[in-house]
Coordinates of C-alpha atoms in Angstrom, one line a residue:
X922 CA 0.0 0.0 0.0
X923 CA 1.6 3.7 -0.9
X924 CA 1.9 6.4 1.4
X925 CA -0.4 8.6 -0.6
X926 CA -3.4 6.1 0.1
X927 CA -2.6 6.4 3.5
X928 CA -2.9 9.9 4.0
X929 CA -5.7 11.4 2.7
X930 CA -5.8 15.4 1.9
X931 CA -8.9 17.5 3.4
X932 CA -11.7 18.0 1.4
X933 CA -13.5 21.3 1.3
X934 CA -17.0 22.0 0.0
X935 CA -19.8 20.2 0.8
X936 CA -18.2 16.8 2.4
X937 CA -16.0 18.9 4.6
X938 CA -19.5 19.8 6.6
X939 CA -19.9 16.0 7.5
X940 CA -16.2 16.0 8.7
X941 CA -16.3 18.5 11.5
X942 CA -18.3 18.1 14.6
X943 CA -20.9 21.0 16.0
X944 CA -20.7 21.1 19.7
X945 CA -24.0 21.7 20.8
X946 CA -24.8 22.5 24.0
X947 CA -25.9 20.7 26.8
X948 CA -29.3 20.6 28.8
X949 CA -27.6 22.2 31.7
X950 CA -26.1 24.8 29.8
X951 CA -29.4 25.9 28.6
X952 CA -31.4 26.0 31.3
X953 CA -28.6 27.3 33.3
X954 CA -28.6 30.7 31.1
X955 CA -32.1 30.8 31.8
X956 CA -31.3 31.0 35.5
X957 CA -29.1 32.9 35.1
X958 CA -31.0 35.8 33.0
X959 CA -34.4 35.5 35.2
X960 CA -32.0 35.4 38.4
X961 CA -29.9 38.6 37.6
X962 CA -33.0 40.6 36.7
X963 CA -34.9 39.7 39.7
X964 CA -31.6 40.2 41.9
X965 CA -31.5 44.0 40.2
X966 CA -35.3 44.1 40.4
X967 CA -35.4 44.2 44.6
X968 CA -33.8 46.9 46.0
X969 CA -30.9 46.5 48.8
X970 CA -32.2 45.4 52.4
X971 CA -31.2 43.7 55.5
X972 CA -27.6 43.3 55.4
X973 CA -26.4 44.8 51.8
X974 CA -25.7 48.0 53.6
X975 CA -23.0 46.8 55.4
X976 CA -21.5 44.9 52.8
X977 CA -21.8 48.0 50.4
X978 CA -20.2 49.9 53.6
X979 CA -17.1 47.8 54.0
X980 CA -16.5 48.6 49.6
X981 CA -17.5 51.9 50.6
X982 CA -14.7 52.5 52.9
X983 CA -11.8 50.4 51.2
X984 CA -12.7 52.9 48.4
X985 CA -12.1 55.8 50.1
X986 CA -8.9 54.6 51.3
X987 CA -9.8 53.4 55.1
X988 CA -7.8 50.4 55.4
X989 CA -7.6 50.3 59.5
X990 CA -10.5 47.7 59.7
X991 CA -10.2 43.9 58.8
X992 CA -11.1 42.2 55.3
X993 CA -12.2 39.2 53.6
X994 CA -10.4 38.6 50.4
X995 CA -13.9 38.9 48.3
X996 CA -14.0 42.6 50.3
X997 CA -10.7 43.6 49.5
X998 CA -11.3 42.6 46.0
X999 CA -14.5 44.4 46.0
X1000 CA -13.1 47.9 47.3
X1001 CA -9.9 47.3 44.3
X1002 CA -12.1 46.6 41.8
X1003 CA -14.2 50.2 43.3
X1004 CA -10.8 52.4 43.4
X1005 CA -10.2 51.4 39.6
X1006 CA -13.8 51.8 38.5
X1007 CA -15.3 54.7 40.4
X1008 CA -18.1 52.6 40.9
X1009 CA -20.2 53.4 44.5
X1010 CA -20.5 50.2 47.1
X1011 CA -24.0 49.7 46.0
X1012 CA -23.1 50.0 42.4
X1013 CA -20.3 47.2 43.2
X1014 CA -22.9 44.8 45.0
X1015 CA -25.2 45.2 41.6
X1016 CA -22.0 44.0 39.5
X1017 CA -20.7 41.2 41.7
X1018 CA -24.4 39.2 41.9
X1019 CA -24.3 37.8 38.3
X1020 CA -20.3 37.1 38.3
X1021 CA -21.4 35.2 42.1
X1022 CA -24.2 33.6 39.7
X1023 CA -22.0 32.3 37.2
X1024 CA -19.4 30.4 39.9
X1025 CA -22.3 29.4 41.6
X1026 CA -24.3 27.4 38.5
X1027 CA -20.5 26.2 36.8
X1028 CA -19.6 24.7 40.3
X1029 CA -22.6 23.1 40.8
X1030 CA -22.8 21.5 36.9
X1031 CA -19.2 20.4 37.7
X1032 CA -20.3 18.7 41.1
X1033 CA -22.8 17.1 39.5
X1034 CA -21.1 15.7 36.9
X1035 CA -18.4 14.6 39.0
X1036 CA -21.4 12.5 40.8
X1037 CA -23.0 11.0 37.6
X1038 CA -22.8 11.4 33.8
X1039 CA -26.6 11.4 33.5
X1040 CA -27.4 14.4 31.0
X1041 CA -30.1 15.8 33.4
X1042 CA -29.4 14.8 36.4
X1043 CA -27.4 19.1 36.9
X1044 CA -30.9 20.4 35.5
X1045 CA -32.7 18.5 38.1
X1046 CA -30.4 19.3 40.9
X1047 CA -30.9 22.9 39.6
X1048 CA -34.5 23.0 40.1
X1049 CA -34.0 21.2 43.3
X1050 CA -31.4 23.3 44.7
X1051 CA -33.7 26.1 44.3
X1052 CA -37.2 25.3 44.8
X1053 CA -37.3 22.1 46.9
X1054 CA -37.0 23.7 50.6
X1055 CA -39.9 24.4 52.6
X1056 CA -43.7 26.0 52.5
X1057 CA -42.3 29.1 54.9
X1058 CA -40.0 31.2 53.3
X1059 CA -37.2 31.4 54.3
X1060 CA -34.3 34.6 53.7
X1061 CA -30.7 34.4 54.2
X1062 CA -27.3 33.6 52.2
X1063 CA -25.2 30.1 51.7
X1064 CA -28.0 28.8 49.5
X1065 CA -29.6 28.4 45.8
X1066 CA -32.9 28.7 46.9
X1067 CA -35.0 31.4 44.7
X1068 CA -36.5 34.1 47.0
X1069 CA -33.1 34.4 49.3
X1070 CA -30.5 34.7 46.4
X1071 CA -32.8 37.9 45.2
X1072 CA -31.4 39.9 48.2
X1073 CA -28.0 37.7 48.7
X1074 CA -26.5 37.3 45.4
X1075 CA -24.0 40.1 46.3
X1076 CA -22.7 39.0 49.1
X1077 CA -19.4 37.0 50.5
X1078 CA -21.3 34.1 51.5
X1079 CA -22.7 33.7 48.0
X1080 CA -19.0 33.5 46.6
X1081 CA -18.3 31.2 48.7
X1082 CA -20.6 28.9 48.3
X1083 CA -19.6 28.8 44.4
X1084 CA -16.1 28.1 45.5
X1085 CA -17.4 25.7 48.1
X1086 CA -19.0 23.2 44.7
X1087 CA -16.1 23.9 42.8
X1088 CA -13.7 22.7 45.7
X1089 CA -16.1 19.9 46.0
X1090 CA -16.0 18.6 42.7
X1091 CA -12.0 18.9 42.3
X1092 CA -11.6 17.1 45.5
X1093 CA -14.2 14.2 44.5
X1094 CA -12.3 14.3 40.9
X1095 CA -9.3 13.6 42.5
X1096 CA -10.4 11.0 44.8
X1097 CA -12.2 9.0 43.1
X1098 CA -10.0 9.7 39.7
X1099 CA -11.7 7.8 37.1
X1100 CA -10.6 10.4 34.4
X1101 CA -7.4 9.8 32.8
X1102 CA -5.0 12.1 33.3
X1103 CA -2.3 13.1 31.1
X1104 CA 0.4 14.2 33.3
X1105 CA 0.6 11.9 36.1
X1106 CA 3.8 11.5 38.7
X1107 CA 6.3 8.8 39.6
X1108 CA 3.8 7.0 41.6
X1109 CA 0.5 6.9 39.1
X1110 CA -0.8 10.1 40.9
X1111 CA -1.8 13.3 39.9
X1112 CA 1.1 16.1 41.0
X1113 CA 1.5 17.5 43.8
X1114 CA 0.8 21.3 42.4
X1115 CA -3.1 20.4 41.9
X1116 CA -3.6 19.3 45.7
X1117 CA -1.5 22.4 46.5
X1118 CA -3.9 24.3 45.0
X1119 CA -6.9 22.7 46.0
X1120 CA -5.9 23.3 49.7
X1121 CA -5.3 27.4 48.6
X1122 CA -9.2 27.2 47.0
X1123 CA -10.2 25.3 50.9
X1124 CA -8.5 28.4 52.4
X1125 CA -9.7 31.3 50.5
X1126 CA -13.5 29.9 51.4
X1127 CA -13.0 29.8 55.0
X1128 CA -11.3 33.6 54.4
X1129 CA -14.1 34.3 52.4
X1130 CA -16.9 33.1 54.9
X1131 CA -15.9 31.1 57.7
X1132 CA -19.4 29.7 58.6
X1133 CA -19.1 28.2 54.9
X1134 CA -15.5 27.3 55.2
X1135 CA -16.9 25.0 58.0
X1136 CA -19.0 22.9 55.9
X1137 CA -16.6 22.9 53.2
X1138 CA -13.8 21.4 55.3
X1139 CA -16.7 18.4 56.6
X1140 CA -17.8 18.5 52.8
X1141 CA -14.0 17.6 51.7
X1142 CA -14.1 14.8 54.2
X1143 CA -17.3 13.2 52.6
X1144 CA -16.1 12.6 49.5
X1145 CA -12.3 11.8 50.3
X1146 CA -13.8 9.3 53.0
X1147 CA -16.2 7.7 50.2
X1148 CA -13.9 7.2 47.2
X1149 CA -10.7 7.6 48.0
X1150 CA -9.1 4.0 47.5
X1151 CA -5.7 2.5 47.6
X1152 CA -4.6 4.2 50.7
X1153 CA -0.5 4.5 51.0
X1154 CA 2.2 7.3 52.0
X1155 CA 1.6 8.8 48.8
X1156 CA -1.8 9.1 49.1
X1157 CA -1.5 10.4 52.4
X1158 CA 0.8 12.7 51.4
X1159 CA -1.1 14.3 48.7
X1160 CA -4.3 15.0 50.9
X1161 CA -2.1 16.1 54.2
X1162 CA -0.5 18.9 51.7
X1163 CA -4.4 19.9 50.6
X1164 CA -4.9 20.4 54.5
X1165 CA -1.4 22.2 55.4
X1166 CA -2.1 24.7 52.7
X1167 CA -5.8 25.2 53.6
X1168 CA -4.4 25.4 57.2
X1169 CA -1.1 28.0 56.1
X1170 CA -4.0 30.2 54.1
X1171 CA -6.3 30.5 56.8
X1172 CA -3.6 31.3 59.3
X1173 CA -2.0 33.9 57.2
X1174 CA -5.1 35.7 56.6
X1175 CA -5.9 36.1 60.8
X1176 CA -2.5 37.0 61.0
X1177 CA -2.8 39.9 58.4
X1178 CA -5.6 40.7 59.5
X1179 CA -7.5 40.0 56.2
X1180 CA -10.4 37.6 58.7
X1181 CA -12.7 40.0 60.7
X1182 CA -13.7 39.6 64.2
X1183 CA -16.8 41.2 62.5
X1184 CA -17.9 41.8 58.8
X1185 CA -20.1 44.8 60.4
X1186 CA -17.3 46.6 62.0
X1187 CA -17.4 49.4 62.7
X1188 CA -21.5 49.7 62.3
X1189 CA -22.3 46.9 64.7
X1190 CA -23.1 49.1 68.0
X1191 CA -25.9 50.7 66.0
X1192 CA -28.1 47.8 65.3
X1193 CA -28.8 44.0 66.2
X1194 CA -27.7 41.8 63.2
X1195 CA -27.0 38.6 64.9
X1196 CA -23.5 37.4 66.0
X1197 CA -21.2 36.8 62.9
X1198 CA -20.7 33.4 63.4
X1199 CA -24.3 32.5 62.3
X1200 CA -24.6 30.4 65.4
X1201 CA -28.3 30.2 66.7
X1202 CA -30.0 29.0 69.4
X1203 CA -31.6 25.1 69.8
X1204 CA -35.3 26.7 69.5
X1205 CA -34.4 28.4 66.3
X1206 CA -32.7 25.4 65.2
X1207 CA -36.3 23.5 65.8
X1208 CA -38.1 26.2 63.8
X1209 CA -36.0 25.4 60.4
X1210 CA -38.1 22.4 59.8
X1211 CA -40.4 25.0 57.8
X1212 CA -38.2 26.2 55.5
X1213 CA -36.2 22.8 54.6
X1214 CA -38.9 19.9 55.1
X1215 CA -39.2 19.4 51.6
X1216 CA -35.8 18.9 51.1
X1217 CA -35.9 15.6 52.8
X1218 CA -37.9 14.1 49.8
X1219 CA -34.2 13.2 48.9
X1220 CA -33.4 11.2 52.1
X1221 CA -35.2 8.1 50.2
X1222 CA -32.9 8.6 47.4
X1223 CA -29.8 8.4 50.0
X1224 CA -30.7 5.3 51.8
X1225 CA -30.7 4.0 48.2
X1226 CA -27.5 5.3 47.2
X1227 CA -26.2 3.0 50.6
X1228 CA -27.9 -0.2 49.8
X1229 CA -26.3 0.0 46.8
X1230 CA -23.3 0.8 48.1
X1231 CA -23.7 -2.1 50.6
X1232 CA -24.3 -4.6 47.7
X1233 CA -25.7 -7.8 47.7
X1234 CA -24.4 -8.5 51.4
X1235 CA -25.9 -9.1 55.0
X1236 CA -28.3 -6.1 56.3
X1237 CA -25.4 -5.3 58.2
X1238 CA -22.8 -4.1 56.0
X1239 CA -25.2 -0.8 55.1
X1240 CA -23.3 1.0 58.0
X1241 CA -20.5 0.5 56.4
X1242 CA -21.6 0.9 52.6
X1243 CA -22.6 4.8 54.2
X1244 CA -19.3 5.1 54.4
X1245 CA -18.6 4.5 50.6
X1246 CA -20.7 7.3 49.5
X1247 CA -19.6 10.5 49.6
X1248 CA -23.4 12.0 49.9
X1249 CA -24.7 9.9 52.8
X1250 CA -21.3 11.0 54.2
X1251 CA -21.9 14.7 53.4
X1252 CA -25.5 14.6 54.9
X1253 CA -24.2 13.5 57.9
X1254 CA -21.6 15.3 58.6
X1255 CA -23.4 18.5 57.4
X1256 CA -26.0 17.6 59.7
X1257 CA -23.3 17.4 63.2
X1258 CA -22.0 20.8 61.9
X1259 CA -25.4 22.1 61.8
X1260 CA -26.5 20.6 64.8
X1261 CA -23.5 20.6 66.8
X1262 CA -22.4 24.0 66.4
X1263 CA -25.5 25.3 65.6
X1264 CA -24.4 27.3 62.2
X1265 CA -27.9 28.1 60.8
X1266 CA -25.1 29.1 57.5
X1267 CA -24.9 25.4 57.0
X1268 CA -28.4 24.8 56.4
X1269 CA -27.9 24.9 52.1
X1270 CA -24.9 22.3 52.3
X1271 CA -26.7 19.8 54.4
X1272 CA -29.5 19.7 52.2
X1273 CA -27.6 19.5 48.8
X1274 CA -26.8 15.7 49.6
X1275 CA -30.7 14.5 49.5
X1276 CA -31.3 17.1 47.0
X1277 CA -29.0 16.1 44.4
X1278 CA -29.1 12.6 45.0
X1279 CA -32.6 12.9 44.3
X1280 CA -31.4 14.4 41.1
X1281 CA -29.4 12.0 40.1
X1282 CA -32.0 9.2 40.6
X1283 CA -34.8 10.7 38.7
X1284 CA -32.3 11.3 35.9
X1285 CA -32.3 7.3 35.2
X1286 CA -32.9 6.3 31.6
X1287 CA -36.7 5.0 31.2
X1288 CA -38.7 3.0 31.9
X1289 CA -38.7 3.5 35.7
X1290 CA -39.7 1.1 38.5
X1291 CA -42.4 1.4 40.5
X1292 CA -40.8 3.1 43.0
X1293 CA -38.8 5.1 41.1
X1294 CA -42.1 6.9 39.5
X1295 CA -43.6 7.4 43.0
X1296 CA -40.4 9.2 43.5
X1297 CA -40.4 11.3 41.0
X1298 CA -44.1 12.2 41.5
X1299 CA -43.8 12.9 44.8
X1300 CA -40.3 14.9 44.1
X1301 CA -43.1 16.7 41.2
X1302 CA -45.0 17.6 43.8
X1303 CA -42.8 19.2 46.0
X1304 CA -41.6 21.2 43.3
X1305 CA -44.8 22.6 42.7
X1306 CA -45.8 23.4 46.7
X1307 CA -42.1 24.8 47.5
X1308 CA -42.3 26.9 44.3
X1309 CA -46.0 28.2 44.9
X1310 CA -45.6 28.1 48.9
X1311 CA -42.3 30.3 49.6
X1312 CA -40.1 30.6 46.0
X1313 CA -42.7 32.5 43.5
X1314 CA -42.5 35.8 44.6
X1315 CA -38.6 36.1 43.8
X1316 CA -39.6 35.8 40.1
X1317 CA -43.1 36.7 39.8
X1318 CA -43.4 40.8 40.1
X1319 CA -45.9 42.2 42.4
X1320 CA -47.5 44.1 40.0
X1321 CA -48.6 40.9 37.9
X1322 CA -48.8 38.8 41.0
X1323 CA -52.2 36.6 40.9
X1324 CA -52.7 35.5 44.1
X1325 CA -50.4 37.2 46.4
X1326 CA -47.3 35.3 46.5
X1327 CA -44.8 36.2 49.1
X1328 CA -42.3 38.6 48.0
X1329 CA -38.8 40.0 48.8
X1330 CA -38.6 42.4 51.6
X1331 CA -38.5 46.2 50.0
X1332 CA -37.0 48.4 52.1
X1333 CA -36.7 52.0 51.3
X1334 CA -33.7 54.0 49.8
X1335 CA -31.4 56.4 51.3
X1336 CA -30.6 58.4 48.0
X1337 CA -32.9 61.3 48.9
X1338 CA -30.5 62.3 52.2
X1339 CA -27.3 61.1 50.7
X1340 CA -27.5 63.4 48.3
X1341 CA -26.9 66.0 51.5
X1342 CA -24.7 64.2 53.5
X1343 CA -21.0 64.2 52.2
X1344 CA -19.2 60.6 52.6
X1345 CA -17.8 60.2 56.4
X1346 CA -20.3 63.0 57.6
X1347 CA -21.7 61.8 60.7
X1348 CA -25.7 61.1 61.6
X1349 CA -27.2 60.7 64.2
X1350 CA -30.1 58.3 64.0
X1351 CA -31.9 55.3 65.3
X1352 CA -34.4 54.9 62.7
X1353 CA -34.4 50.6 61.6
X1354 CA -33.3 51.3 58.5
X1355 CA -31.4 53.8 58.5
X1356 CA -28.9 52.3 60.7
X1357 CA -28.7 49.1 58.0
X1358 CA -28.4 51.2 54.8
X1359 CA -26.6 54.8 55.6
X1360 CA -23.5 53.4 56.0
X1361 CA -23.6 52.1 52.0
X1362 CA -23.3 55.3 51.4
X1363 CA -20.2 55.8 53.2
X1364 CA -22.1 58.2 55.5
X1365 CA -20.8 57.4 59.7
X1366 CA -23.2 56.5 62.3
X1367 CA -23.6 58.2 65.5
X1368 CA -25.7 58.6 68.3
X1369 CA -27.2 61.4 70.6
X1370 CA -24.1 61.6 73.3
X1371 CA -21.3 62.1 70.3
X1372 CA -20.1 65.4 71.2
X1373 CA -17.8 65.7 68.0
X1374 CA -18.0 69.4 66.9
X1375 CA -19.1 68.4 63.1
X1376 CA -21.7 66.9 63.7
X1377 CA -24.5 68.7 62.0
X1378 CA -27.0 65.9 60.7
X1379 CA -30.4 64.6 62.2
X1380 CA -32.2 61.2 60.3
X1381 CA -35.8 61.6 62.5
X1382 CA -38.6 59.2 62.7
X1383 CA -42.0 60.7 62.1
X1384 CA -42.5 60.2 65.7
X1385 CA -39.5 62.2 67.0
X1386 CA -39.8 65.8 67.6
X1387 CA -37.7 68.2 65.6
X1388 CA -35.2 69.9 68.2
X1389 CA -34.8 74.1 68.1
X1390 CA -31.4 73.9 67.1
X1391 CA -32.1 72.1 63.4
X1392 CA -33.6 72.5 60.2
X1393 CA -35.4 70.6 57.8
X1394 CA -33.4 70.2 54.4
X1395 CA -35.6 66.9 53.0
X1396 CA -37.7 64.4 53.9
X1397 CA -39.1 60.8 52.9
X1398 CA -42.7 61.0 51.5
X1399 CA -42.5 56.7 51.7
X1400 CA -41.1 56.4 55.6
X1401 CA -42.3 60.3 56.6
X1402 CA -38.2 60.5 57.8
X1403 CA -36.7 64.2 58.0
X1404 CA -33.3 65.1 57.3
X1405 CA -32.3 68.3 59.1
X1406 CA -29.2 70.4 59.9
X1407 CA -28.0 71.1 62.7
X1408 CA -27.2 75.0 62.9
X1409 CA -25.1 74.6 66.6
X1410 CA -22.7 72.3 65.6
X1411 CA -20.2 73.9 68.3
X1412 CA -22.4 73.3 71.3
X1413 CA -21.1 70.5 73.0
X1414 CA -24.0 69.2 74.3
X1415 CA -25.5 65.7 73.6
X1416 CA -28.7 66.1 70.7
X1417 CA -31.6 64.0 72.4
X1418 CA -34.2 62.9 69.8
X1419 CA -37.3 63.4 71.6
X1420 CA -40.6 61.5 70.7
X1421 CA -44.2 63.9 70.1

C-alpha cells in the first residue's frame, strides 16, 4: 500500500461539513442561562435590604482609602475593583451578583457531573437546589434557593458557596479519579501542584466566609472518605498537603488581619444583626423544619444510594456501605456541623446531599420502577408546593402577582439624604433602616451623646420631635423621615431625639 493512500488530503466544499463536529450545547447549559437571565434581573429588580448596607459599607470604605478595619479577600477585592472603577459600594454589589451567579451554576454542573454522567441529572439538581426547601420562606445567604439569592447574590457568602462546589467537585475528581490524566507523577498520581492548590481554594472559602468554610472542610471529608481507594504514603501525602495549605491560608489571613472579628465593623453598636458566626439557638434550630422539610424528599434517594453501596451483602454491612458514598457521608456530617455547632449558615450544604441525589436518581434512563415513578411524583409535587408556597415571589413581580405570592422584603432608599450628607459625615439616628443602609453610602453612624463638633445631621422618625437647634433640608414622602441640619454644631452638648 503507498503512502499517498494512506494519507488522505482534506476535502473542502460540501463533504467537509460531515467531517467536522458541532458542539451543541448541553441541557444544563441551557437551562442554566435561563437561571441565570431570570436570576440577575430579579436580583437588580429588589432593591438592597437587610444586610447589603453593610456589605456595600465595607466597599465603601476600602474605596475611600480606610484600610484600618479587617477584610475578607472577596472585600478587598471588591473595594480594588471600586478604586479602579469609580463605581459606589451599591453599584459594586449590583455587579458582583451575576459574576457570584455564574461560579455558583458552573460549580454546581461540575459537582454534579463529577457525581453521575446522566445528562439531566445538573438540570434536576438545579430545580431542586432552588425550589425544593420548605412551604415558609425562608431569607438568608449560603443557598440556591430562589427568594433568598434575590437579596444575597452580592454577598461574601454567595461567593463562597460557588467556590465551596467547585472545591467539592476537584476534591471528589481527584479522589475518586476515574478520568485519565495526562500528566501523572512517579507514583500513578496526579502532582502534587493540583492538591497544592486545591488546599489554597479550601482556604480562600474559610477567608471568604468562615461559617461556609466549616461545611466545606466536613464536605471535603465526605467525599475523600467515600472514594478515596488504595490508601498509601503517597496518598496520604497528597491529601495532608491539601490540609497544610488550607491550614497555612487560613492562618495567614488572621495574621494579616484579612479575617474580621466582624464583617459589620465598625457599624455593629448601632443595630442588632446577629453574631457573625451565624450560630443560633436550639429553639431556632427546631423552627428550620419549615423552611427545609421538603428537602428531605431526597433522604429516600440516599438510603438507596447506601444499599447500593452495601451490595448484595448481609443487612449489616449498610453501616458501612454509608461510608462508601460521599453524599450519605456529606449529609451527615453536614448535619453534626449544623446541629452541633448550631451554624444556621450550614443549612444549604446539608440539604444538597438528598437534594442532588434525588437528582441523580430521577435522571435514570426510562422506563422506571415502580418506586422510582412514586419518587419522582412525589419529588413533582414538591416542586410545585415549594415553588408556589415560599419561592414565587422572587420571580413573579408584584404588580402581575395573581394570588399574592410572598415577596422580597422592600426596604426603602437612602438616596434622597445622601444626596446631602458628604461621605464620612456623621448622623445621628436610630431609625431601623437607617442604621442598615446609611453606612452604603459611606455616611458614619452616630448617636445622641457624640459630642464631635461636626456633627450637624439629624435622620428623624416621624415620631420624633424636631429639636430648636435644626432645620429641615428633606424628607421621605414613603417612611415620613426628616433630614435636618444642625445650625449649633459647636455646642457641646449631647442632641436627644425626643418623641411627640
Amino acid at each position: 500500500m503507498s503512502t499517498g493512500a494512506l494519507l488522505r488530503r482534506a476535502t473542502r466544499g460540501s463533504t467537509a461539513l460531515r467531517g467536522g463536529r458541532v458542539r451543541r450545547l448541553t441541557p444544563y447549559q441551557v437551562f442554566g442561562l435561563l437561571f441565570w437571565l431570570v436570576m440577575t434581573l430579579a436580583y437588580w429588580r429588589v432593591p438592597p435590604c437587610c444586610e447589603a448596607g453593610q456589605h456595600a459599607a465595607a466597599v465603601a470604605r476600602l474605596r475611600a482609602g480606610l484600610t484600618n478595619t479587617a477584610a475578607t479577600p472577596y472585600v478587598l477585592a471588591q473595594g480594588a475593583l471600586a478604586r479602579l472603577t469609580g463605581l459606589s459600594g451599591w453599584q459594586l454589589l449590583r455587579v458582583c451578583g451575576p459574576l457570584n451567579l455564574v461560579v455558583l451554576l458552573t460549580g454546581l454542573g461540575r459537582l454534579v457531573r463529577v457525581l453521575t454522567p446522566r445528562r439531566w441529572a445538573p438540570v434536576l439538581a438545579l430545580a431542586f437546589l432552588s425550589v425544593l426547601w420548605g412551604t415558609r420562606p425562608a431569607w438568608g445567604g449560603g443557598s440556591l434557593a430562589l427568594l433568598p439569592l434575590t437579596g444575597s447574590l452580592g454577598y461574601p457568602s454567595a461567593f463562597a458557596l460557588g467556590l465551596t462546589l467547585w472545591a467539592w467537585s476537584l476534591t471528589g475528581a481527584r479522589a475518586r479519579d476515574l478520568r485519565r490524566v495526562r500528566y501523572v507523577g512517579p507514583s500513578g498520581l496526579r502532582s502534587l501542584s493540583g492538591y497544592a492548590a486545591l488546599g489554597l481554594l479550601y482556604g480562600a472559602v474559610a477567608l471568604v466566609d468562615p461559617v461556609t468554610g466549616v461545611g466545606a472542610a466536613a464536605g471535603a471529608v465526605a467525599f475523600v472518605a467515600g472514594w478515596q481507594r488504595g490508601w498509601r504514603g503517597s496518598v496520604w501525602g497528597r491529601w495532608a498537603l491539601t490540609c497544610a495549605v488550607a491550614a497555612a491560608a487560613l492562618a495567614f489571613g488572621t495574621h494579616a488581619r484579612v479575617l474580621p472579628a466582624s464583617p459589620y465593623e465598625p457599624y455593629e453598636p448601632y443595630g442588632s444583626y446577629g453574631s457573625y458566626d451565624g450560630s443560633i439557638g436550639l429553639d431556632e434550630l427546631i423552627g428550620l423544619t419549615g423552611q427545609c422539610w421538603l428537602a428531605l424528599l431526597g433522604v429516600p434517594a440516599l438510603w438507596l444510594r447506601a444499599r447500593r453501596a452495601a451490595g448484595p451483602g448481609p443487612r449489616g454491612s449498610l453501616e458501612l456501605a454509608a461510608r462508601r458514598d460521599p453524599l450519605v457521608l456529606l449529609f451527615a456530617l453536614e448535619c453534626l456541623v449544623l446541629v452541633g455547632g448550631r451554624l444556621v449558615g450550614v443549612l444549604g450544604l446539608v440539604l444538597l446531599a438528598p437534594q442532588c441525589a434525588l437528582a441523580v436518581e430521577l435522571a435514570a434512563q426510562r422506563p422506571w420502577p415502580g418506586w422510582r415513578r412514586a419518587l419522582g411524583w412525589a419529588a413533582a409535587g414538591g416542586v410545585c408546593l415549594g415553588f408556589l408556597a415560599a419561592q414565587a415571589g422572587a420571580v413573579v413581580p408584584r404588580s402581575v402577582d395573581p394570588v399574592g405570592f410572598v415577596q422580597p422584603p422592600r426596604w426603602p432608599s437612602y438616596d434622597w439624604a445622601a444626596r446631602h450628607i458628604g461621605p464620612g459625615e456623621p448622623v445621628i439616628t436610630d431609625a431601623y433602616y437607617a442604621v442598615r443602609l446609611l453606612p452604603g453610602y459611606g455616611i458614619d453612624l452616630t448617636d445622641g451623646h457624640d459630642h464631635r463638633p461636626r456633627v450637624r445631621w439629624l435622620l428623624l422618625t416621624r415620631r420624633e420631635r424636631l429639636p430648636a437647634e435644626a432645620v429641615v433640608v428633606d424628607w421621605s414622602r414613603r417612611t415620613g423621615e426628616v433630614l435636618a441640619r444642625l445650625t449649633r454644631t459647636r455646642d457641646a452638648s449631647p442632641v436627644p431625639l425626643t418623641t411627640r
